[in-house]
Protein backbone atom coordinates (compact mmCIF):
# COMPACT_ATOMS: atom_id res chain seq x y z
CA UNK A 1 0.00 0.00 0.00
CA UNK A 2 1.47 3.32 -1.05
CA UNK A 3 -1.14 5.70 0.38
CA UNK A 4 -0.27 7.16 3.80
CA UNK A 5 -2.06 10.49 3.69
CA UNK A 6 -5.35 11.44 2.05
CA UNK A 7 -6.83 14.88 1.46
CA UNK A 8 -10.58 15.44 1.25
CA UNK A 9 -12.52 18.42 -0.07
CA UNK A 10 -16.14 19.39 -0.72
CA UNK A 11 -16.85 21.67 -3.69
CA UNK A 12 -19.86 23.27 -5.39
CA UNK A 13 -23.29 23.72 -3.83
CA UNK A 14 -23.56 22.04 -0.44
CA UNK A 15 -26.05 19.24 0.11
CA UNK A 16 -27.17 16.93 2.91
CA UNK A 17 -24.81 13.94 3.09
CA UNK A 18 -21.46 15.74 2.84
CA UNK A 19 -20.68 15.38 6.55
CA UNK A 20 -21.54 11.65 6.65
CA UNK A 21 -19.14 11.20 3.70
CA UNK A 22 -16.32 13.12 5.41
CA UNK A 23 -16.92 11.05 8.56
CA UNK A 24 -16.88 7.74 6.62
CA UNK A 25 -13.69 8.66 4.73
CA UNK A 26 -11.96 9.69 7.94
CA UNK A 27 -13.10 6.68 9.99
CA UNK A 28 -12.22 4.16 7.26
CA UNK A 29 -8.86 5.80 6.50
CA UNK A 30 -7.84 6.02 10.17
CA UNK A 31 -8.80 2.36 10.66
CA UNK A 32 -6.33 1.54 7.84
CA UNK A 33 -3.56 3.65 9.37
CA UNK A 34 -3.94 6.48 6.83
CA UNK A 35 -4.00 10.08 8.05
CA UNK A 36 -6.56 12.53 6.70
CA UNK A 37 -6.38 16.23 5.99
CA UNK A 38 -9.48 18.30 5.27
CA UNK A 39 -9.05 20.89 2.51
CA UNK A 40 -11.21 23.92 3.33
CA UNK A 41 -13.71 25.52 0.92
CA UNK A 42 -13.32 23.25 -2.09
CA UNK A 43 -10.51 23.78 -4.61
CA UNK A 44 -9.83 27.17 -3.01
CA UNK A 45 -8.37 25.39 0.05
CA UNK A 46 -5.72 23.57 -1.92
CA UNK A 47 -4.90 26.64 -4.01
CA UNK A 48 -4.41 28.64 -0.79
CA UNK A 49 -3.11 25.78 1.42
CA UNK A 50 -6.01 26.19 3.82
CA UNK A 51 -6.40 22.87 5.60
CA UNK A 52 -7.33 21.17 8.85
CA UNK A 53 -6.25 17.76 10.15
CA UNK A 54 -9.14 15.34 10.57
CA UNK A 55 -9.21 12.86 13.46
CA UNK A 56 -11.84 10.87 15.33
CA UNK A 57 -12.81 13.91 17.36
CA UNK A 58 -13.28 16.22 14.41
CA UNK A 59 -15.76 13.89 12.70
CA UNK A 60 -17.65 12.95 15.85
CA UNK A 61 -21.29 14.08 15.99
CA UNK A 62 -21.52 15.20 12.35
CA UNK A 63 -23.39 12.25 10.80
CA UNK A 64 -26.81 13.88 11.05
CA UNK A 65 -25.69 17.42 10.21
CA UNK A 66 -26.42 19.14 6.90
CA UNK A 67 -23.84 21.31 5.11
CA UNK A 68 -20.14 20.53 5.28
CA UNK A 69 -17.69 20.99 8.16
CA UNK A 70 -15.03 21.68 5.50
CA UNK A 71 -16.88 24.56 3.89
CA UNK A 72 -17.37 24.80 0.15
CA UNK A 73 -16.90 27.19 -2.76
CA UNK A 74 -17.32 27.23 -6.50
CA UNK A 75 -13.64 28.03 -7.04
CA UNK A 76 -12.43 26.59 -10.31
CA UNK A 77 -8.64 26.05 -10.32
CA UNK A 78 -8.71 26.24 -14.12
CA UNK A 79 -10.10 29.79 -13.96
CA UNK A 80 -7.69 30.96 -11.23
CA UNK A 81 -4.43 32.69 -12.00
CA UNK A 82 -1.85 29.85 -11.78
CA UNK A 83 -4.58 27.78 -10.03
CA UNK A 84 -3.56 24.42 -11.46
CA UNK A 85 0.12 25.08 -10.81
CA UNK A 86 -0.69 25.89 -7.18
CA UNK A 87 -2.86 22.78 -6.77
CA UNK A 88 -0.01 20.62 -8.08
CA UNK A 89 2.57 22.35 -5.89
CA UNK A 90 0.46 22.19 -2.73
CA UNK A 91 -0.35 18.53 -3.32
CA UNK A 92 3.38 17.98 -2.78
CA UNK A 93 3.75 20.53 0.04
CA UNK A 94 0.89 18.87 1.96
CA UNK A 95 2.46 15.45 1.23
CA UNK A 96 -0.82 14.10 -0.11
CA UNK A 97 -0.73 10.62 -1.62
CA UNK A 98 -4.33 10.95 -2.75
CA UNK A 99 -7.17 13.45 -2.81
CA UNK A 100 -10.86 12.59 -2.52
CA UNK A 101 -12.96 15.32 -4.16
CA UNK A 102 -16.63 15.31 -3.21
CA UNK A 103 -18.62 17.30 -5.71
CA UNK A 104 -21.00 17.59 -8.61
CA UNK A 105 -20.30 17.95 -12.31
CA UNK A 106 -18.16 21.09 -11.91
CA UNK A 107 -15.94 19.97 -9.01
CA UNK A 108 -15.52 16.51 -10.49
CA UNK A 109 -14.90 18.02 -13.94
CA UNK A 110 -11.87 19.80 -12.45
CA UNK A 111 -10.94 16.57 -10.61
CA UNK A 112 -11.00 14.64 -13.87
CA UNK A 113 -8.69 17.16 -15.59
CA UNK A 114 -6.30 17.22 -12.62
CA UNK A 115 -6.14 13.43 -12.67
CA UNK A 116 -5.24 13.60 -16.37
CA UNK A 117 -2.39 15.93 -15.33
CA UNK A 118 -1.02 13.27 -12.99
CA UNK A 119 -2.65 13.84 -9.59
CA UNK A 120 -3.99 10.87 -7.60
CA UNK A 121 -7.65 11.82 -7.39
CA UNK A 122 -10.85 9.94 -6.59
CA UNK A 123 -14.32 11.45 -6.97
CA UNK A 124 -17.43 11.13 -4.83
CA UNK A 125 -20.67 12.32 -6.48
CA UNK A 126 -22.97 14.67 -4.57
CA UNK A 127 -25.75 17.00 -5.65
CA UNK A 128 -29.39 17.49 -4.83
CA UNK A 129 -29.92 17.73 -8.62
CA UNK A 130 -29.10 14.00 -9.19
CA UNK A 131 -27.79 14.91 -12.65
CA UNK A 132 -24.41 13.15 -12.63
CA UNK A 133 -23.86 10.36 -15.15
CA UNK A 134 -22.65 6.85 -14.22
CA UNK A 135 -24.51 6.74 -10.88
CA UNK A 136 -28.17 5.93 -10.29
CA UNK A 137 -28.36 8.42 -7.43
CA UNK A 138 -26.25 11.11 -5.79
CA UNK A 139 -26.68 11.79 -2.08
CA UNK A 140 -28.56 14.97 -1.23
CA UNK A 141 -31.23 14.16 -3.79
CA UNK A 142 -33.37 11.98 -1.52
CA UNK A 143 -33.39 14.62 1.22
CA UNK A 144 -34.30 17.37 -1.26
CA UNK A 145 -37.14 15.24 -2.63
CA UNK A 146 -38.45 14.70 0.90
CA UNK A 147 -38.33 18.42 1.67
CA UNK A 148 -40.09 19.27 -1.61
CA UNK A 149 -42.70 16.54 -1.08
CA UNK A 150 -43.51 17.83 2.38
CA UNK A 151 -43.86 21.33 0.95
CA UNK A 152 -46.25 20.07 -1.75
CA UNK A 153 -48.32 18.24 0.91
CA UNK A 154 -48.60 21.48 2.87
CA UNK A 155 -49.51 23.48 -0.23
CA UNK A 156 -52.19 20.91 -1.01
CA UNK A 157 -54.30 21.70 2.05
CA UNK A 158 -54.17 25.45 1.54
CA UNK A 159 -54.81 25.10 -2.22
CA UNK A 160 -57.84 22.93 -1.50
CA UNK A 161 -59.25 25.31 1.13
CA UNK A 162 -58.96 28.39 -1.11
CA UNK A 163 -59.76 26.65 -4.41
CA UNK A 164 -56.53 27.97 -5.90
CA UNK A 165 -53.79 26.90 -8.24
CA UNK A 166 -50.54 26.56 -6.30
CA UNK A 167 -47.38 26.79 -8.37
CA UNK A 168 -44.24 25.52 -6.63
CA UNK A 169 -40.79 26.21 -8.09
CA UNK A 170 -38.22 23.54 -7.34
CA UNK A 171 -34.43 23.41 -7.76
CA UNK A 172 -32.55 21.15 -10.13
CA UNK A 173 -30.80 23.48 -12.58
CA UNK A 174 -30.86 21.72 -15.98
CA UNK A 175 -32.51 18.46 -14.90
CA UNK A 176 -36.00 17.97 -13.51
CA UNK A 177 -35.27 15.06 -11.18
CA UNK A 178 -36.37 16.69 -7.90
CA UNK A 179 -39.48 18.13 -9.56
CA UNK A 180 -40.45 14.79 -11.10
CA UNK A 181 -39.88 12.70 -7.95
CA UNK A 182 -41.47 15.21 -5.56
CA UNK A 183 -44.28 15.85 -8.03
CA UNK A 184 -45.12 12.16 -8.26
CA UNK A 185 -44.78 11.71 -4.49
CA UNK A 186 -46.89 14.80 -3.76
CA UNK A 187 -49.61 14.04 -6.33
CA UNK A 188 -48.92 17.06 -8.54
CA UNK A 189 -51.52 17.81 -11.22
CA UNK A 190 -48.82 19.09 -13.57
CA UNK A 191 -45.00 18.81 -13.53
CA UNK A 192 -42.97 21.10 -15.78
CA UNK A 193 -39.30 20.19 -16.30
CA UNK A 194 -36.37 21.51 -18.38
CA UNK A 195 -36.35 18.35 -20.48
CA UNK A 196 -39.82 19.15 -21.94
CA UNK A 197 -40.46 22.72 -23.20
CA UNK A 198 -43.68 24.08 -21.71
CA UNK A 199 -46.73 24.58 -23.94
CA UNK A 200 -48.71 26.93 -21.70
CA UNK A 201 -51.96 26.43 -23.68
CA UNK A 202 -51.78 22.68 -23.09
CA UNK A 203 -51.17 23.24 -19.36
CA UNK A 204 -54.21 25.56 -19.16
CA UNK A 205 -56.37 23.07 -21.08
CA UNK A 206 -55.40 20.29 -18.72
CA UNK A 207 -56.11 22.37 -15.58
CA UNK A 208 -59.48 23.56 -16.96
CA UNK A 209 -60.43 19.95 -17.69
CA UNK A 210 -59.55 19.06 -14.11
CA UNK A 211 -61.72 21.88 -12.78
CA UNK A 212 -64.55 20.77 -15.04
CA UNK A 213 -64.52 17.34 -13.45
CA UNK A 214 -65.10 18.97 -10.08
CA UNK A 215 -61.55 19.53 -8.75
CA UNK A 216 -61.40 23.22 -7.90
CA UNK A 217 -57.74 23.38 -6.92
CA UNK A 218 -54.48 22.28 -8.58
CA UNK A 219 -50.82 21.77 -7.75
CA UNK A 220 -48.35 22.72 -10.48
CA UNK A 221 -44.70 21.76 -9.89
CA UNK A 222 -42.19 23.75 -11.96
CA UNK A 223 -38.48 22.96 -12.08
CA UNK A 224 -36.39 26.17 -11.98
CA UNK A 225 -34.82 25.28 -15.35
CA UNK A 226 -38.14 24.71 -17.15
CA UNK A 227 -38.64 26.95 -20.18
CA UNK A 228 -41.62 28.05 -22.23
CA UNK A 229 -41.63 26.64 -25.79
CA UNK A 230 -39.22 28.63 -27.96
CA UNK A 231 -37.82 30.57 -24.99
CA UNK A 232 -34.70 30.37 -22.82
CA UNK A 233 -34.63 29.42 -19.12
CA UNK A 234 -35.47 32.32 -16.76
CA UNK A 235 -32.51 33.81 -14.90
CA UNK A 236 -32.51 35.31 -11.42
CA UNK A 237 -29.40 37.32 -12.21
CA UNK A 238 -27.40 37.91 -15.33
CA UNK A 239 -24.22 36.65 -13.64
CA UNK A 240 -22.31 33.39 -13.81
CA UNK A 241 -20.42 31.53 -11.09
CA UNK A 242 -16.76 30.48 -11.49
CA UNK A 243 -17.83 27.30 -13.26
CA UNK A 244 -19.90 29.30 -15.76
CA UNK A 245 -23.30 28.37 -14.31
CA UNK A 246 -26.11 30.91 -14.59
CA UNK A 247 -28.35 31.51 -11.57
CA UNK A 248 -31.81 30.23 -12.45
CA UNK A 249 -35.07 31.35 -10.89
CA UNK A 250 -38.33 33.12 -11.69
CA UNK A 251 -40.10 30.71 -14.03
CA UNK A 252 -42.62 29.86 -11.25
CA UNK A 253 -43.91 33.44 -11.14
CA UNK A 254 -44.09 33.68 -14.93
CA UNK A 255 -46.05 30.43 -15.19
CA UNK A 256 -48.29 31.44 -12.25
CA UNK A 257 -49.21 34.75 -13.89
CA UNK A 258 -49.94 33.13 -17.25
CA UNK A 259 -52.09 30.42 -15.65
CA UNK A 260 -54.14 32.91 -13.64
CA UNK A 261 -54.72 35.13 -16.69
CA UNK A 262 -55.66 32.28 -19.00
CA UNK A 263 -57.79 30.17 -16.65
CA UNK A 264 -59.26 32.78 -14.32
CA UNK A 265 -58.36 30.55 -11.34
CA UNK A 266 -56.74 32.40 -8.45
CA UNK A 267 -53.06 31.43 -8.32
CA UNK A 268 -50.25 31.62 -5.76
CA UNK A 269 -46.57 30.87 -6.26
CA UNK A 270 -44.04 29.38 -3.80
CA UNK A 271 -40.32 29.24 -4.53
CA UNK A 272 -38.71 26.58 -2.33
CA UNK A 273 -35.09 27.62 -2.92
CA UNK A 274 -32.27 26.67 -0.59
CA UNK A 275 -34.42 24.97 2.07
CA UNK A 276 -34.16 22.00 -0.29
CA UNK A 277 -30.40 21.92 0.25
CA UNK A 278 -30.16 22.60 3.96
CA UNK A 279 -30.78 20.59 7.06
CA UNK A 280 -30.36 17.03 8.20
CA UNK A 281 -29.83 14.29 5.59
CA UNK A 282 -32.43 11.53 5.18
CA UNK A 283 -31.54 8.02 6.35
CA UNK A 284 -31.12 6.98 2.69
CA UNK A 285 -28.63 9.81 2.05
CA UNK A 286 -26.67 9.04 5.24
CA UNK A 287 -26.30 5.39 4.22
CA UNK A 288 -25.40 6.22 0.61
CA UNK A 289 -22.88 8.85 1.73
CA UNK A 290 -21.32 6.41 4.19
CA UNK A 291 -21.01 3.68 1.55
CA UNK A 292 -19.52 6.16 -0.96
CA UNK A 293 -16.96 7.40 1.60
CA UNK A 294 -15.80 3.91 2.52
CA UNK A 295 -15.58 2.87 -1.15
CA UNK A 296 -13.50 5.96 -2.00
CA UNK A 297 -10.90 4.97 0.61
CA UNK A 298 -10.95 1.37 -0.67
CA UNK A 299 -10.10 2.68 -4.15
CA UNK A 300 -7.24 4.75 -2.71
CA UNK A 301 -5.93 1.64 -0.92
CA UNK A 302 -5.80 -0.11 -4.29
CA UNK A 303 -4.16 2.92 -5.99
CA UNK A 304 -7.21 2.98 -8.26
CA UNK A 305 -7.26 6.68 -9.14
CA UNK A 306 -9.20 8.67 -11.73
CA UNK A 307 -12.38 6.92 -10.62
CA UNK A 308 -15.68 8.12 -9.21
CA UNK A 309 -17.60 5.95 -6.75
CA UNK A 310 -21.15 5.26 -7.90
CA UNK A 311 -24.41 3.48 -7.11
CA UNK A 312 -25.66 0.94 -9.63
CA UNK A 313 -28.78 -0.87 -8.50
CA UNK A 314 -27.94 -1.58 -4.88
CA UNK A 315 -24.21 -2.00 -5.48
CA UNK A 316 -21.46 0.53 -4.88
CA UNK A 317 -19.18 0.45 -7.91
CA UNK A 318 -16.79 2.85 -9.60
CA UNK A 319 -16.63 4.50 -13.01
CA UNK A 320 -13.91 6.56 -14.72
CA UNK A 321 -14.23 10.22 -13.71
CA UNK A 322 -14.03 11.27 -17.34
CA UNK A 323 -17.17 9.30 -18.26
CA UNK A 324 -19.06 10.65 -15.26
CA UNK A 325 -18.60 14.34 -16.04
CA UNK A 326 -19.54 16.52 -19.00
CA UNK A 327 -22.82 14.84 -19.95
CA UNK A 328 -25.71 15.53 -17.61
CA UNK A 329 -28.07 12.73 -16.64
CA UNK A 330 -31.50 14.12 -17.45
CA UNK A 331 -34.89 12.79 -16.39
CA UNK A 332 -35.79 9.35 -17.66
CA UNK A 333 -38.74 9.94 -19.98
CA UNK A 334 -40.31 6.62 -18.94
CA UNK A 335 -40.58 8.05 -15.43
CA UNK A 336 -42.06 11.29 -16.77
CA UNK A 337 -44.65 9.28 -18.73
CA UNK A 338 -45.73 7.74 -15.41
CA UNK A 339 -46.03 11.22 -13.88
CA UNK A 340 -48.17 12.34 -16.85
CA UNK A 341 -50.83 9.72 -16.13
CA UNK A 342 -51.82 11.83 -13.12
CA UNK A 343 -51.85 15.24 -14.84
CA UNK A 344 -55.17 17.08 -15.05
O1 LIG B 1 -26.63 22.41 -8.00
C1 LIG B 1 -27.35 22.58 -6.84
C2 LIG B 1 -28.20 23.82 -6.88
O2 LIG B 1 -28.95 23.91 -5.69
C3 LIG B 1 -29.12 23.95 -8.09
O3 LIG B 1 -30.28 23.16 -7.97
C4 LIG B 1 -29.37 25.42 -8.13
O4 LIG B 1 -29.70 25.85 -9.43
C5 LIG B 1 -28.04 25.99 -7.72
O5 LIG B 1 -27.38 24.98 -6.98
C6 LIG B 1 -28.15 27.24 -6.86
O6 LIG B 1 -26.88 27.77 -6.69
P1 LIG B 1 -26.45 28.78 -5.53
O7 LIG B 1 -26.14 27.97 -4.33
O8 LIG B 1 -25.26 29.46 -6.08
O9 LIG B 1 -27.62 29.69 -5.26
CSV table of N, CA, C and O in Angstrom, one decimal, residues 5 122 221 255 316 329:
chain,number,residue,atom,x,y,z
A,5,UNK,N,-1.3,9.3,3.3
A,5,UNK,CA,-2.1,10.5,3.7
A,5,UNK,C,-3.1,10.9,2.6
A,5,UNK,O,-2.7,10.9,1.4
A,122,UNK,N,-9.6,10.8,-6.5
A,122,UNK,CA,-10.8,9.9,-6.6
A,122,UNK,C,-12.0,10.9,-6.4
A,122,UNK,O,-12.0,11.8,-5.6
A,221,UNK,N,-46.1,21.8,-10.3
A,221,UNK,CA,-44.7,21.8,-9.9
A,221,UNK,C,-43.9,22.2,-11.1
A,221,UNK,O,-44.0,21.7,-12.2
A,255,UNK,N,-45.0,31.4,-14.9
A,255,UNK,CA,-46.1,30.4,-15.2
A,255,UNK,C,-47.3,30.8,-14.4
A,255,UNK,O,-48.4,30.7,-14.9
A,316,UNK,N,-22.4,-0.6,-4.7
A,316,UNK,CA,-21.5,0.5,-4.9
A,316,UNK,C,-20.3,0.1,-5.8
A,316,UNK,O,-19.6,-0.9,-5.5
A,329,UNK,N,-27.0,13.8,-16.6
A,329,UNK,CA,-28.1,12.7,-16.6
A,329,UNK,C,-29.4,13.4,-16.5
A,329,UNK,O,-29.7,13.9,-15.4
